[in-house]
Amino acid sequence: MHALPIPPAPAVRSGSAPSTPSRLLASDLTDEIEFLTARARSVGTGRANTLLAPLELKVRSYSVLALACSGLAPSQREMAEFLSLDPSQIVALVDQLEQRDLVARVADPRDRRSKGISATPAGEALYDEARQAVRTAEEQSLAALSTAEREQLRDLLTRVAFE
């Protein structure tokens, strides 16, 4: 079963995880890393989407905007691979952001047949606001962890995701 005891479910407060029937915490499912990471992602994405809503963004469009603001001018193909999304989803997200004058398709000096995606000044300004909203969502999601535990989690997830 569990290597560590699971603490009792805390009372649900504004910005916290959805209510969980605590008796289900005893199920074998809570030993499965795929389930735990999927649940953590779902809860975190929900929080972030709520905080991004006033900016008319969601986590996916925020992710595309963040990459456009990176200064790397990634292609849509690179974005699709990096974000593990279908290329058609990236096209739709870039189109939406471009219609709002937040990103622009620019010539890619590495490949004349490809376009890089770069942020406009309006996109950079919105990204600054959105990044703060995402940090707030992260703070809420990771409130039970110490700074050292957060860094360890970030390191472990990075290794799992990219190595």
Tab-separated table of C-alpha atoms in Angstrom, residues 16-162:
chain	number	residue	atom	x	y	z
A	16	SER	CA	-8.391	24.609	-3.095
A	17	ALA	CA	-8.831	21.234	-4.738
A	18	PRO	CA	-12.339	19.987	-5.395
A	19	SER	CA	-13.926	18.015	-2.600
A	20	THR	CA	-12.734	14.419	-2.538
A	21	PRO	CA	-14.633	11.617	-0.859
A	22	SER	CA	-11.951	10.781	1.715
A	23	ARG	CA	-12.894	7.118	1.879
A	24	LEU	CA	-11.706	6.739	-1.734
A	25	LEU	CA	-8.197	7.746	-0.663
A	26	ALA	CA	-7.839	4.161	0.623
A	27	SER	CA	-8.207	2.739	-2.895
A	28	ASP	CA	-5.260	1.200	-4.726
A	29	LEU	CA	-5.663	3.910	-7.351
A	30	THR	CA	-3.870	6.387	-5.084
A	31	ASP	CA	-0.713	4.246	-5.428
A	32	GLU	CA	-0.631	4.744	-9.197
A	33	ILE	CA	1.666	7.522	-10.357
A	34	GLU	CA	-0.190	7.949	-13.656
A	35	PHE	CA	-3.425	8.578	-11.759
A	36	LEU	CA	-1.764	10.951	-9.281
A	37	THR	CA	-0.061	13.003	-11.977
A	38	ALA	CA	-3.262	13.127	-14.044
A	39	ARG	CA	-5.267	14.274	-11.015
A	40	ALA	CA	-2.658	16.864	-10.024
A	41	ARG	CA	-2.630	18.152	-13.602
A	42	SER	CA	-6.413	18.335	-13.715
A	43	VAL	CA	-6.680	20.203	-10.424
A	44	GLY	CA	-3.836	22.582	-11.338
A	45	THR	CA	-5.161	23.233	-14.831
A	46	GLY	CA	-8.603	24.002	-13.419
A	47	ARG	CA	-7.132	26.537	-11.000
A	48	ALA	CA	-5.003	28.141	-13.698
A	49	ASN	CA	-7.903	28.295	-16.178
A	50	THR	CA	-10.042	30.035	-13.559
A	51	LEU	CA	-7.361	32.649	-12.921
A	52	LEU	CA	-6.590	33.070	-16.639
A	53	ALA	CA	-10.271	33.494	-17.614
A	54	PRO	CA	-10.369	37.289	-17.026
A	55	LEU	CA	-7.487	37.542	-19.531
A	56	GLU	CA	-9.440	35.422	-22.042
A	57	LEU	CA	-6.777	32.696	-21.917
A	58	LYS	CA	-6.680	29.057	-20.925
A	59	VAL	CA	-3.645	26.944	-20.046
A	60	ARG	CA	-3.136	25.846	-23.658
A	61	SER	CA	-3.302	29.349	-25.134
A	62	TYR	CA	-1.134	30.603	-22.255
A	63	SER	CA	1.452	27.927	-23.094
A	64	VAL	CA	1.582	29.010	-26.739
A	65	LEU	CA	1.843	32.656	-25.689
A	66	ALA	CA	4.627	31.809	-23.221
A	67	LEU	CA	6.621	30.064	-25.955
A	68	ALA	CA	6.021	33.008	-28.297
A	69	CYS	CA	7.363	35.322	-25.565
A	70	SER	CA	10.476	33.174	-25.064
A	71	GLY	CA	12.455	35.006	-27.733
A	72	LEU	CA	13.062	31.673	-29.491
A	73	ALA	CA	10.410	32.141	-32.240
A	74	PRO	CA	9.483	28.448	-32.255
A	75	SER	CA	7.683	26.993	-35.239
A	76	GLN	CA	4.190	25.604	-34.848
A	77	ARG	CA	5.655	22.116	-35.340
A	78	GLU	CA	8.124	22.688	-32.487
A	79	MET	CA	5.331	23.970	-30.279
A	80	ALA	CA	3.180	20.936	-31.040
A	81	GLU	CA	6.013	18.561	-30.140
A	82	PHE	CA	7.021	20.467	-27.008
A	83	LEU	CA	3.456	20.824	-25.697
A	84	SER	CA	2.422	17.302	-26.795
A	85	LEU	CA	-0.485	18.671	-28.786
A	86	ASP	CA	-1.707	17.843	-32.263
A	87	PRO	CA	-0.378	20.352	-34.832
A	88	SER	CA	-3.968	21.285	-35.756
A	89	GLN	CA	-4.546	22.350	-32.138
A	90	ILE	CA	-1.485	24.607	-32.285
A	91	VAL	CA	-2.678	26.164	-35.546
A	92	ALA	CA	-6.032	26.985	-33.942
A	93	LEU	CA	-4.379	28.414	-30.803
A	94	VAL	CA	-1.945	30.539	-32.816
A	95	ASP	CA	-4.813	31.746	-35.027
A	96	GLN	CA	-6.790	32.823	-31.937
A	97	LEU	CA	-3.804	34.643	-30.427
A	98	GLU	CA	-2.962	36.237	-33.788
A	99	GLN	CA	-6.547	37.510	-34.160
A	100	ARG	CA	-6.096	39.247	-30.799
A	101	ASP	CA	-2.790	40.760	-32.028
A	102	LEU	CA	-0.863	38.877	-29.318
A	103	VAL	CA	1.419	36.866	-31.616
A	104	ALA	CA	2.679	37.083	-35.185
A	105	ARG	CA	3.986	34.539	-37.635
A	106	VAL	CA	7.489	35.610	-38.647
A	107	ALA	CA	9.980	34.290	-41.178
A	108	ASP	CA	12.138	31.542	-39.683
A	109	PRO	CA	15.800	32.204	-40.514
A	110	ARG	CA	16.535	28.477	-40.087
A	111	ASP	CA	13.957	27.395	-42.690
A	112	ARG	CA	12.409	29.746	-45.248
A	113	ARG	CA	9.437	27.390	-45.647
A	114	SER	CA	8.557	27.688	-41.964
A	115	LYS	CA	7.218	30.486	-39.813
A	116	GLY	CA	8.252	31.180	-36.263
A	117	ILE	CA	5.772	32.447	-33.708
A	118	SER	CA	6.731	35.618	-31.851
A	119	ALA	CA	4.845	37.747	-29.387
A	120	THR	CA	3.734	41.259	-30.211
A	121	PRO	CA	4.130	44.036	-27.628
A	122	ALA	CA	0.490	43.439	-26.623
A	123	GLY	CA	1.271	39.735	-26.259
A	124	GLU	CA	4.281	40.466	-24.062
A	125	ALA	CA	2.156	42.697	-21.819
A	126	LEU	CA	-0.626	40.120	-21.523
A	127	TYR	CA	1.926	37.372	-20.846
A	128	ASP	CA	3.261	39.330	-17.855
A	129	GLU	CA	-0.246	39.392	-16.353
A	130	ALA	CA	-0.983	35.788	-17.268
A	131	ARG	CA	2.298	34.559	-15.833
A	132	GLN	CA	1.347	36.062	-12.471
A	133	ALA	CA	-2.024	34.298	-12.615
A	134	VAL	CA	-0.318	30.964	-13.361
A	135	ARG	CA	2.128	31.515	-10.495
A	136	THR	CA	-0.815	32.141	-8.170
A	137	ALA	CA	-2.456	28.905	-9.339
A	138	GLU	CA	0.820	27.058	-8.763
A	139	GLU	CA	1.119	28.533	-5.287
A	140	GLN	CA	-2.383	27.301	-4.477
A	141	SER	CA	-1.716	23.840	-5.907
A	142	LEU	CA	1.586	23.412	-4.073
A	143	ALA	CA	0.641	25.077	-0.791
A	144	ALA	CA	1.174	21.833	1.149
A	145	LEU	CA	4.810	21.566	-0.047
A	146	SER	CA	7.899	23.304	1.301
A	147	THR	CA	10.153	25.289	-1.014
A	148	ALA	CA	12.617	22.385	-1.108
A	149	GLU	CA	9.834	19.915	-1.909
A	150	ARG	CA	8.588	22.158	-4.735
A	151	GLU	CA	12.047	22.304	-6.255
A	152	GLN	CA	12.404	18.537	-5.919
A	153	LEU	CA	9.009	18.039	-7.568
A	154	ARG	CA	9.958	20.437	-10.391
A	155	ASP	CA	13.231	18.552	-10.910
A	156	LEU	CA	11.568	15.136	-10.883
A	157	LEU	CA	8.784	16.174	-13.262
A	158	THR	CA	11.292	17.775	-15.629
A	159	ARG	CA	13.297	14.565	-15.702
A	160	VAL	CA	10.202	12.464	-16.354
A	161	ALA	CA	8.871	14.859	-19.022
A	162	PHE	CA	12.059	15.560	-20.962
